[in-house]
């Protein structure tokens, strides 16, 4: 091994924020009856709200000069733009274009946040995970993983 080569430790940094928003679980691809059956009370015509806790984790080598994986101020600013500016106190179905053709499940909320953060981060490869706590009992993780699906049946 090269004596000038130094191993850099890999660390994980997580920041939490809370947002409040409302939505209605309703798929445009299902009938009214099917939506009621699949989503139950979450299909309420008027919608319902959540106080989400969102955790964003970045992963990477600790910079030997700064001692950081990522400047926390930069992460905080990116989260501000996505969570507070775009989502907080909004009806996400009606005010965020992403949900025009996607059901605003916690899965899709986590995917949306992850993808929006990637667009803003100076080093998007550091984004490791978005964790969305919908309730005290329901938590969704998204790490940017996708399954390859064949369009041939």
Coordinates of N, CA, C and O in Angstrom, one line a residue:
X1 N 0.9 -1.2 0.0 CA 0.0 0.0 0.0 C 0.9 1.2 0.0 O 1.9 1.3 0.7
X2 N 0.5 2.3 -0.7 CA 1.2 3.5 -0.8 C 1.2 4.2 0.6 O 0.2 4.4 1.2
X3 N 2.4 4.5 1.1 CA 2.5 5.2 2.4 C 1.9 6.5 2.5 O 1.6 7.0 3.5
X4 N 1.7 7.2 1.3 CA 1.1 8.5 1.3 C -0.5 8.5 1.2 O -1.1 9.5 1.3
X5 N -0.9 7.2 1.0 CA -2.4 7.0 1.0 C -2.9 7.0 2.4 O -2.4 6.3 3.3
X6 N -4.0 7.7 2.6 CA -4.6 7.7 3.9 C -6.1 7.3 3.8 O -6.8 7.8 2.9
X7 N -6.5 6.4 4.7 CA -7.9 6.0 4.7 C -8.7 7.2 5.4 O -8.3 7.7 6.4
X8 N -9.8 7.5 4.7 CA -10.7 8.6 5.3 C -11.9 7.9 5.9 O -12.6 7.1 5.2
X9 N -12.2 8.1 7.1 CA -13.4 7.5 7.7 C -14.7 8.0 7.0 O -14.8 9.1 6.6
X10 N -15.6 7.1 6.9 CA -17.0 7.4 6.3 C -17.9 7.6 7.5 O -18.0 6.8 8.4
X11 N -18.6 8.8 7.4 CA -19.5 9.1 8.5 C -20.9 9.4 7.9 O -21.1 9.7 6.7
X12 N -21.9 9.4 8.8 CA -23.3 9.7 8.4 C -23.8 10.9 9.2 O -23.6 10.9 10.4
X13 N -24.3 11.9 8.6 CA -24.8 13.1 9.2 C -26.3 13.1 8.9 O -26.7 13.1 7.8
X14 N -27.1 13.3 10.0 CA -28.6 13.4 9.8 C -29.1 14.7 10.4 O -28.7 15.0 11.5
X15 N -30.0 15.3 9.7 CA -30.7 16.5 10.2 C -32.2 16.3 10.1 O -32.7 15.7 9.2
X16 N -32.9 16.8 11.2 CA -34.3 16.6 11.2 C -35.0 17.9 11.1 O -34.5 19.0 11.5
X17 N -36.2 17.9 10.4 CA -37.1 19.1 10.3 C -38.5 18.5 10.5 O -38.8 17.4 10.2
X18 N -39.4 19.4 10.9 CA -40.8 19.1 10.9 C -41.6 20.0 10.0 O -41.3 21.2 9.9
X19 N -42.5 19.3 9.3 CA -43.4 20.1 8.4 C -44.9 19.6 8.6 O -45.1 18.5 9.1
X20 N -45.8 20.5 8.3 CA -47.2 20.2 8.4 C -47.8 20.4 7.0 O -47.6 21.4 6.4
X21 N -48.5 19.4 6.5 CA -49.1 19.5 5.2 C -50.3 18.6 5.1 O -50.4 17.6 5.9
X22 N -51.2 18.8 4.1 CA -52.3 18.0 4.0 C -52.3 17.3 2.6 O -51.6 17.8 1.7
X23 N -53.1 16.3 2.5 CA -53.2 15.5 1.2 C -54.4 14.6 1.3 O -55.1 14.5 2.3
X24 N -54.7 14.0 0.1 CA -55.7 13.0 0.0 C -55.2 11.9 -0.7 O -54.7 12.0 -1.8
X25 N -55.3 10.7 -0.2 CA -54.8 9.5 -0.9 C -56.0 9.1 -1.9 O -57.0 8.7 -1.5
X26 N -55.7 9.3 -3.2 CA -56.7 9.1 -4.2 C -55.9 8.9 -5.6 O -55.3 9.9 -6.0
X27 N -56.1 7.8 -6.1 CA -55.4 7.5 -7.4 C -56.3 7.8 -8.6 O -57.4 7.3 -8.6
X28 N -55.8 8.5 -9.5 CA -56.6 8.8 -10.7 C -56.8 7.6 -11.6 O -57.6 7.5 -12.5
X29 N -56.0 6.5 -11.3 CA -56.1 5.2 -12.0 C -57.1 4.3 -11.4 O -57.3 3.2 -12.0
X30 N -57.8 4.7 -10.3 CA -58.7 3.8 -9.7 C -60.1 4.5 -9.7 O -60.2 5.7 -9.8
X31 N -61.1 3.7 -9.6 CA -62.5 4.2 -9.5 C -62.7 4.8 -8.1 O -61.9 4.6 -7.2
X32 N -63.8 5.6 -7.9 CA -64.1 6.1 -6.6 C -64.2 5.0 -5.6 O -63.7 5.1 -4.5
X33 N -64.9 3.9 -6.0 CA -65.1 2.8 -5.1 C -63.8 2.2 -4.7 O -63.5 1.8 -3.5
X34 N -62.9 1.9 -5.7 CA -61.6 1.3 -5.5 C -60.7 2.2 -4.6 O -60.0 1.7 -3.7
X35 N -60.8 3.5 -4.8 CA -60.0 4.4 -3.9 C -60.5 4.3 -2.5 O -59.6 4.3 -1.6
X36 N -61.8 4.3 -2.3 CA -62.3 4.2 -0.9 C -61.9 2.9 -0.3 O -61.5 2.8 0.9
X37 N -61.9 1.8 -1.1 CA -61.5 0.5 -0.6 C -60.0 0.4 -0.2 O -59.7 -0.1 0.8
X38 N -59.2 1.0 -1.1 CA -57.7 0.9 -0.9 C -57.3 1.8 0.2 O -56.5 1.5 1.1
X39 N -57.8 3.1 0.2 CA -57.2 4.1 1.1 C -58.1 4.4 2.3 O -57.6 5.1 3.2
X40 N -59.3 3.9 2.4 CA -60.1 4.1 3.6 C -60.3 5.5 4.0 O -60.5 6.4 3.1
X41 N -60.2 5.8 5.3 CA -60.4 7.2 5.7 C -59.4 8.2 5.2 O -59.7 9.4 5.2
X42 N -58.3 7.7 4.7 CA -57.3 8.6 4.1 C -57.7 9.1 2.7 O -57.1 10.0 2.1
X43 N -58.8 8.6 2.2 CA -59.4 9.0 0.9 C -60.5 10.1 1.1 O -61.1 10.5 0.2
X44 N -60.6 10.5 2.3 CA -61.6 11.6 2.6 C -61.6 12.7 1.6 O -60.5 13.2 1.3
X45 N -62.7 13.0 1.0 CA -62.7 14.0 -0.1 C -62.0 15.3 0.3 O -61.4 16.0 -0.6
X46 N -62.1 15.8 1.5 CA -61.5 17.0 2.0 C -60.1 16.9 2.3 O -59.4 17.9 2.6
X47 N -59.6 15.7 2.4 CA -58.2 15.5 2.7 C -58.0 15.3 4.2 O -58.9 15.3 5.0
X48 N -56.7 15.2 4.6 CA -56.3 15.2 6.0 C -54.9 15.6 6.1 O -54.2 15.7 5.1
X49 N -54.4 15.9 7.3 CA -53.1 16.4 7.5 C -52.2 15.6 8.3 O -52.6 14.7 9.1
X50 N -50.9 15.9 8.2 CA -49.9 15.3 9.0 C -48.9 16.3 9.5 O -48.6 17.3 8.8
X51 N -48.3 16.0 10.7 CA -47.1 16.7 11.1 C -46.0 15.8 10.9 O -45.7 14.9 11.7
X52 N -45.4 15.9 9.7 CA -44.3 15.0 9.4 C -43.0 15.4 10.0 O -42.7 16.6 10.1
X53 N -42.2 14.4 10.5 CA -40.8 14.6 10.8 C -40.0 14.0 9.7 O -40.2 12.9 9.4
X54 N -39.1 14.8 9.1 CA -38.3 14.4 8.0 C -36.8 14.4 8.5 O -36.3 15.4 9.0
X55 N -36.2 13.2 8.3 CA -34.8 13.1 8.6 C -34.0 12.9 7.3 O -34.4 12.1 6.5
X56 N -33.0 13.7 7.1 CA -32.2 13.6 5.8 C -30.8 13.2 6.3 O -30.2 13.9 7.1
X57 N -30.3 12.2 5.7 CA -28.9 11.7 6.1 C -28.0 11.8 4.8 O -28.4 11.3 3.7
X58 N -26.8 12.3 5.1 CA -25.8 12.3 4.1 C -24.7 11.4 4.6 O -24.5 11.2 5.8
X59 N -24.0 10.8 3.6 CA -23.0 9.8 3.9 C -21.8 10.1 3.1 O -21.9 10.3 1.8
X60 N -20.6 10.1 3.7 CA -19.4 10.3 2.9 C -18.2 10.4 3.7 O -18.2 10.3 5.0
X61 N -17.0 10.5 3.1 CA -15.7 10.6 3.8 C -15.7 11.9 4.6 O -16.1 13.0 4.1
X62 N -15.1 11.9 5.8 CA -14.9 13.1 6.6 C -13.7 13.8 5.9 O -12.6 13.3 5.8
X63 N -13.9 15.1 5.6 CA -12.9 15.9 4.9 C -11.8 16.2 6.0 O -12.1 16.7 7.1
X64 N -10.5 15.9 5.7 CA -9.5 16.1 6.7 C -9.2 17.6 7.0 O -8.8 17.9 8.1
X65 N -9.6 18.5 6.1 CA -9.4 19.9 6.3 C -10.5 20.5 7.2 O -10.3 21.3 8.1
X66 N -11.8 20.1 6.9 CA -12.9 20.7 7.6 C -13.4 19.9 8.8 O -14.1 20.3 9.6
X67 N -13.1 18.6 8.7 CA -13.6 17.6 9.7 C -15.1 17.3 9.5 O -15.7 16.8 10.4
X68 N -15.6 17.6 8.3 CA -17.1 17.4 8.1 C -17.3 16.5 6.8 O -16.5 16.5 5.9
X69 N -18.4 15.8 6.8 CA -18.9 15.1 5.7 C -19.5 16.1 4.7 O -19.3 16.1 3.5
X70 N -20.3 17.1 5.3 CA -20.9 18.1 4.6 C -21.2 19.3 5.6 O -21.5 19.0 6.7
X71 N -21.1 20.5 5.1 CA -21.3 21.6 5.9 C -22.8 21.6 6.3 O -23.7 21.6 5.5
X72 N -23.1 21.6 7.6 CA -24.4 21.5 8.1 C -25.3 22.7 7.7 O -26.5 22.5 7.4
X73 N -24.7 23.8 7.5 CA -25.4 25.0 7.1 C -25.9 24.8 5.6 O -27.1 25.1 5.3
X74 N -25.1 24.1 4.8 CA -25.5 23.9 3.4 C -26.7 22.9 3.4 O -27.7 23.0 2.7
X75 N -26.6 21.8 4.2 CA -27.7 20.8 4.3 C -29.0 21.5 4.8 O -30.1 21.3 4.3
X76 N -28.8 22.3 5.8 CA -30.0 23.0 6.4 C -30.6 23.9 5.3 O -31.9 23.9 5.2
X77 N -29.9 24.6 4.5 CA -30.4 25.5 3.5 C -31.1 24.7 2.4 O -32.2 25.1 2.0
X78 N -30.6 23.5 2.0 CA -31.3 22.7 1.0 C -32.6 22.2 1.6 O -33.6 22.2 0.9
X79 N -32.6 21.7 2.8 CA -33.8 21.2 3.4 C -34.8 22.4 3.6 O -36.0 22.1 3.4
X80 N -34.4 23.6 3.9 CA -35.3 24.7 4.0 C -36.0 24.9 2.6 O -37.2 25.1 2.6
X81 N -35.3 24.9 1.6 CA -35.9 25.1 0.2 C -36.9 24.1 -0.2 O -37.9 24.4 -0.8
X82 N -36.6 22.8 0.2 CA -37.5 21.7 -0.2 C -38.7 21.6 0.8 O -39.9 21.6 0.4
X83 N -38.3 21.5 2.1 CA -39.4 21.2 3.1 C -40.2 22.4 3.5 O -41.4 22.4 3.4
X84 N -39.5 23.4 3.9 CA -40.3 24.6 4.4 C -40.9 25.4 3.3 O -42.0 25.8 3.3
X85 N -40.1 25.7 2.3 CA -40.5 26.6 1.2 C -41.6 25.9 0.3 O -42.5 26.5 -0.2
X86 N -41.3 24.7 -0.1 CA -42.2 24.0 -1.0 C -43.4 23.2 -0.4 O -44.4 23.1 -1.0
X87 N -43.2 22.7 0.8 CA -44.1 21.8 1.4 C -44.9 22.2 2.6 O -46.0 21.8 2.8
X88 N -44.2 22.9 3.5 CA -44.8 23.2 4.8 C -46.1 24.1 4.7 O -46.1 25.1 3.9
X89 N -47.1 23.6 5.4 CA -48.5 24.3 5.4 C -49.0 24.4 3.9 O -49.7 25.4 3.6
X90 N -48.9 23.3 3.2 CA -49.4 23.3 1.8 C -50.3 22.0 1.7 O -50.2 21.1 2.4
X91 N -51.2 22.1 0.7 CA -51.9 21.0 0.2 C -51.1 20.4 -0.9 O -51.1 20.9 -2.0
X92 N -50.3 19.4 -0.6 CA -49.3 18.9 -1.5 C -49.9 18.4 -2.8 O -49.3 18.5 -3.9
X93 N -51.1 17.8 -2.8 CA -51.8 17.3 -4.0 C -52.1 18.5 -4.9 O -52.0 18.3 -6.2
X94 N -52.4 19.6 -4.4 CA -52.9 20.7 -5.2 C -51.8 21.8 -5.5 O -51.9 22.6 -6.4
X95 N -50.7 21.8 -4.7 CA -49.7 22.8 -4.8 C -48.3 22.3 -5.2 O -47.4 23.2 -5.4
X96 N -48.2 21.0 -5.4 CA -46.9 20.5 -5.9 C -47.2 19.7 -7.1 O -47.9 18.7 -7.0
X97 N -46.7 20.1 -8.2 CA -46.9 19.5 -9.5 C -46.6 18.0 -9.5 O -47.2 17.2 -10.2
X98 N -45.6 17.6 -8.8 CA -45.1 16.2 -8.8 C -46.3 15.2 -8.4 O -46.4 14.1 -8.9
X99 N -47.2 15.7 -7.6 CA -48.3 14.9 -7.1 C -49.6 15.0 -8.0 O -50.6 14.4 -7.7
X100 N -49.5 15.6 -9.2 CA -50.6 15.7 -10.1 C -51.0 14.3 -10.6 O -52.2 14.0 -10.7
X101 N -50.0 13.5 -10.9 CA -50.3 12.1 -11.4 C -49.7 11.0 -10.5 O -49.6 9.9 -10.9
X102 N -49.3 11.4 -9.2 CA -48.8 10.4 -8.3 C -49.6 10.5 -7.0 O -49.8 11.6 -6.5
X103 N -50.0 9.4 -6.4 CA -50.7 9.4 -5.1 C -49.7 9.9 -4.1 O -48.5 9.4 -4.0
X104 N -50.1 10.8 -3.2 CA -49.2 11.4 -2.2 C -49.1 10.5 -1.0 O -49.2 11.0 0.2
X105 N -48.7 9.3 -1.2 CA -48.4 8.3 -0.1 C -47.1 8.8 0.5 O -46.3 9.6 -0.1
X106 N -46.8 8.3 1.7 CA -45.6 8.6 2.4 C -44.4 8.1 1.5 O -43.3 8.8 1.5
X107 N -44.5 7.0 0.8 CA -43.5 6.6 -0.1 C -43.2 7.6 -1.1 O -42.0 8.0 -1.3
X108 N -44.2 8.1 -1.8 CA -44.0 9.1 -2.8 C -43.5 10.5 -2.3 O -42.8 11.2 -2.9
X109 N -43.9 10.8 -1.0 CA -43.4 12.0 -0.4 C -41.9 11.9 -0.1 O -41.2 12.8 -0.4
X110 N -41.5 10.7 0.3 CA -40.0 10.5 0.6 C -39.3 10.6 -0.7 O -38.2 11.2 -0.8
X111 N -39.8 10.0 -1.8 CA -39.1 10.0 -3.1 C -39.0 11.5 -3.6 O -38.0 11.9 -4.1
X112 N -40.1 12.2 -3.5 CA -40.1 13.6 -3.9 C -39.0 14.4 -3.2 O -38.2 15.1 -3.8
X113 N -39.0 14.3 -1.9 CA -38.0 15.0 -1.1 C -36.6 14.7 -1.5 O -35.7 15.5 -1.7
X114 N -36.3 13.4 -1.6 CA -35.0 12.9 -2.0 C -34.6 13.5 -3.3 O -33.5 14.0 -3.5
X115 N -35.5 13.4 -4.3 CA -35.1 13.9 -5.7 C -34.9 15.4 -5.7 O -34.1 15.9 -6.4
X116 N -35.8 16.1 -5.0 CA -35.6 17.6 -4.9 C -34.3 18.0 -4.2 O -33.6 18.9 -4.6
X117 N -34.0 17.3 -3.1 CA -32.7 17.6 -2.5 C -31.5 17.3 -3.4 O -30.6 18.1 -3.4
X118 N -31.6 16.2 -4.1 CA -30.4 15.9 -5.0 C -30.2 17.0 -6.0 O -29.1 17.3 -6.4
X119 N -31.3 17.7 -6.5 CA -31.1 18.8 -7.4 C -30.4 20.0 -6.8 O -29.8 20.8 -7.5
X120 N -30.5 20.2 -5.5 CA -30.0 21.4 -4.8 C -28.6 21.2 -4.2 O -27.9 22.2 -4.0
X121 N -28.3 20.0 -3.8 CA -27.1 19.7 -3.1 C -25.8 19.9 -4.0 O -25.8 19.4 -5.1
X122 N -24.8 20.6 -3.5 CA -23.6 20.8 -4.2 C -22.9 19.4 -4.6 O -22.2 19.3 -5.6
X123 N -23.0 18.5 -3.7 CA -22.5 17.1 -3.9 C -23.6 16.1 -3.7 O -23.8 15.5 -2.7
X124 N -24.5 16.0 -4.7 CA -25.7 15.1 -4.6 C -25.3 13.7 -4.3 O -26.2 12.9 -3.7
X125 N -24.1 13.2 -4.6 CA -23.8 11.8 -4.3 C -23.7 11.5 -2.8 O -23.7 10.4 -2.4
X126 N -23.6 12.6 -2.0 CA -23.6 12.4 -0.6 C -25.0 12.1 0.1 O -25.0 11.5 1.2
X127 N -26.0 12.4 -0.7 CA -27.4 12.1 -0.1 C -27.6 10.6 0.0 O -27.5 9.9 -1.0
X128 N -27.8 10.2 1.2 CA -27.9 8.7 1.5 C -29.3 8.3 1.7 O -29.8 7.3 1.1
X129 N -30.1 9.1 2.5 CA -31.4 8.6 2.8 C -32.3 9.7 3.3 O -31.9 10.7 3.9
X130 N -33.6 9.6 2.9 CA -34.6 10.5 3.4 C -35.6 9.6 4.2 O -36.1 8.6 3.7
X131 N -35.8 9.9 5.4 CA -36.8 9.2 6.3 C -37.9 10.1 6.7 O -37.7 11.2 7.2
X132 N -39.1 9.7 6.4 CA -40.3 10.5 6.7 C -41.1 9.7 7.7 O -41.6 8.6 7.5
X133 N -41.3 10.4 8.9 CA -42.2 9.9 9.9 C -43.6 10.5 9.7 O -43.7 11.7 9.9
X134 N -44.5 9.7 9.2 CA -45.8 10.2 8.9 C -46.6 10.3 10.3 O -47.3 11.3 10.5
X135 N -46.4 9.3 11.1 CA -47.0 9.3 12.5 C -46.0 8.8 13.4 O -44.9 8.4 13.0
X136 N -46.3 8.6 14.7 CA -45.4 8.0 15.6 C -45.2 6.6 15.4 O -44.2 6.0 15.9
X137 N -46.0 6.0 14.5 CA -45.9 4.5 14.3 C -45.5 4.2 12.8 O -45.1 3.1 12.6
X138 N -45.6 5.1 11.9 CA -45.4 4.9 10.5 C -44.2 5.7 10.0 O -44.2 6.9 10.0
X139 N -43.2 5.0 9.5 CA -41.9 5.6 9.0 C -41.6 5.0 7.6 O -41.7 3.8 7.4
X140 N -41.2 5.9 6.7 CA -40.8 5.5 5.4 C -39.4 5.9 5.1 O -39.0 7.1 5.4
X141 N -38.6 5.0 4.5 CA -37.2 5.3 4.1 C -37.1 5.3 2.6 O -37.7 4.5 2.0
X142 N -36.4 6.2 2.0 CA -36.0 6.1 0.6 C -34.5 6.4 0.5 O -34.1 7.5 1.0
X143 N -33.8 5.6 -0.3 CA -32.4 5.7 -0.4 C -32.0 5.9 -1.9 O -30.9 5.7 -2.3
X144 N -33.0 6.2 -2.7 CA -32.6 6.5 -4.2 C -32.5 5.2 -5.0 O -31.9 5.3 -6.1
X145 N -33.0 4.1 -4.5 CA -32.8 2.9 -5.2 C -34.1 2.7 -6.1 O -35.2 3.0 -5.7
X146 N -33.8 2.1 -7.3 CA -34.8 1.8 -8.3 C -34.7 0.4 -8.8 O -33.6 -0.1 -8.9
X147 N -35.8 -0.2 -9.1 CA -35.8 -1.5 -9.7 C -36.0 -1.4 -11.2 O -36.8 -0.5 -11.6
X148 N -35.2 -2.1 -11.9 CA -35.4 -2.2 -13.4 C -36.6 -3.0 -13.7 O -36.7 -4.1 -13.3
X149 N -37.5 -2.4 -14.4 CA -38.8 -3.1 -14.8 C -38.8 -3.2 -16.3 O -38.7 -2.2 -17.0
X150 N -39.0 -4.3 -16.8 CA -39.1 -4.5 -18.3 C -40.5 -4.1 -18.7 O -41.5 -4.3 -18.1
X151 N -40.5 -3.4 -19.8 CA -41.8 -2.9 -20.4 C -42.4 -4.0 -21.3 O -43.5 -3.8 -21.8
X152 N -41.7 -5.1 -21.4 CA -42.2 -6.2 -22.2 C -42.9 -7.2 -21.3 O -42.4 -7.6 -20.3
X153 N -44.2 -7.5 -21.6 CA -44.9 -8.4 -20.8 C -44.8 -9.8 -21.3 O -44.8 -10.1 -22.4

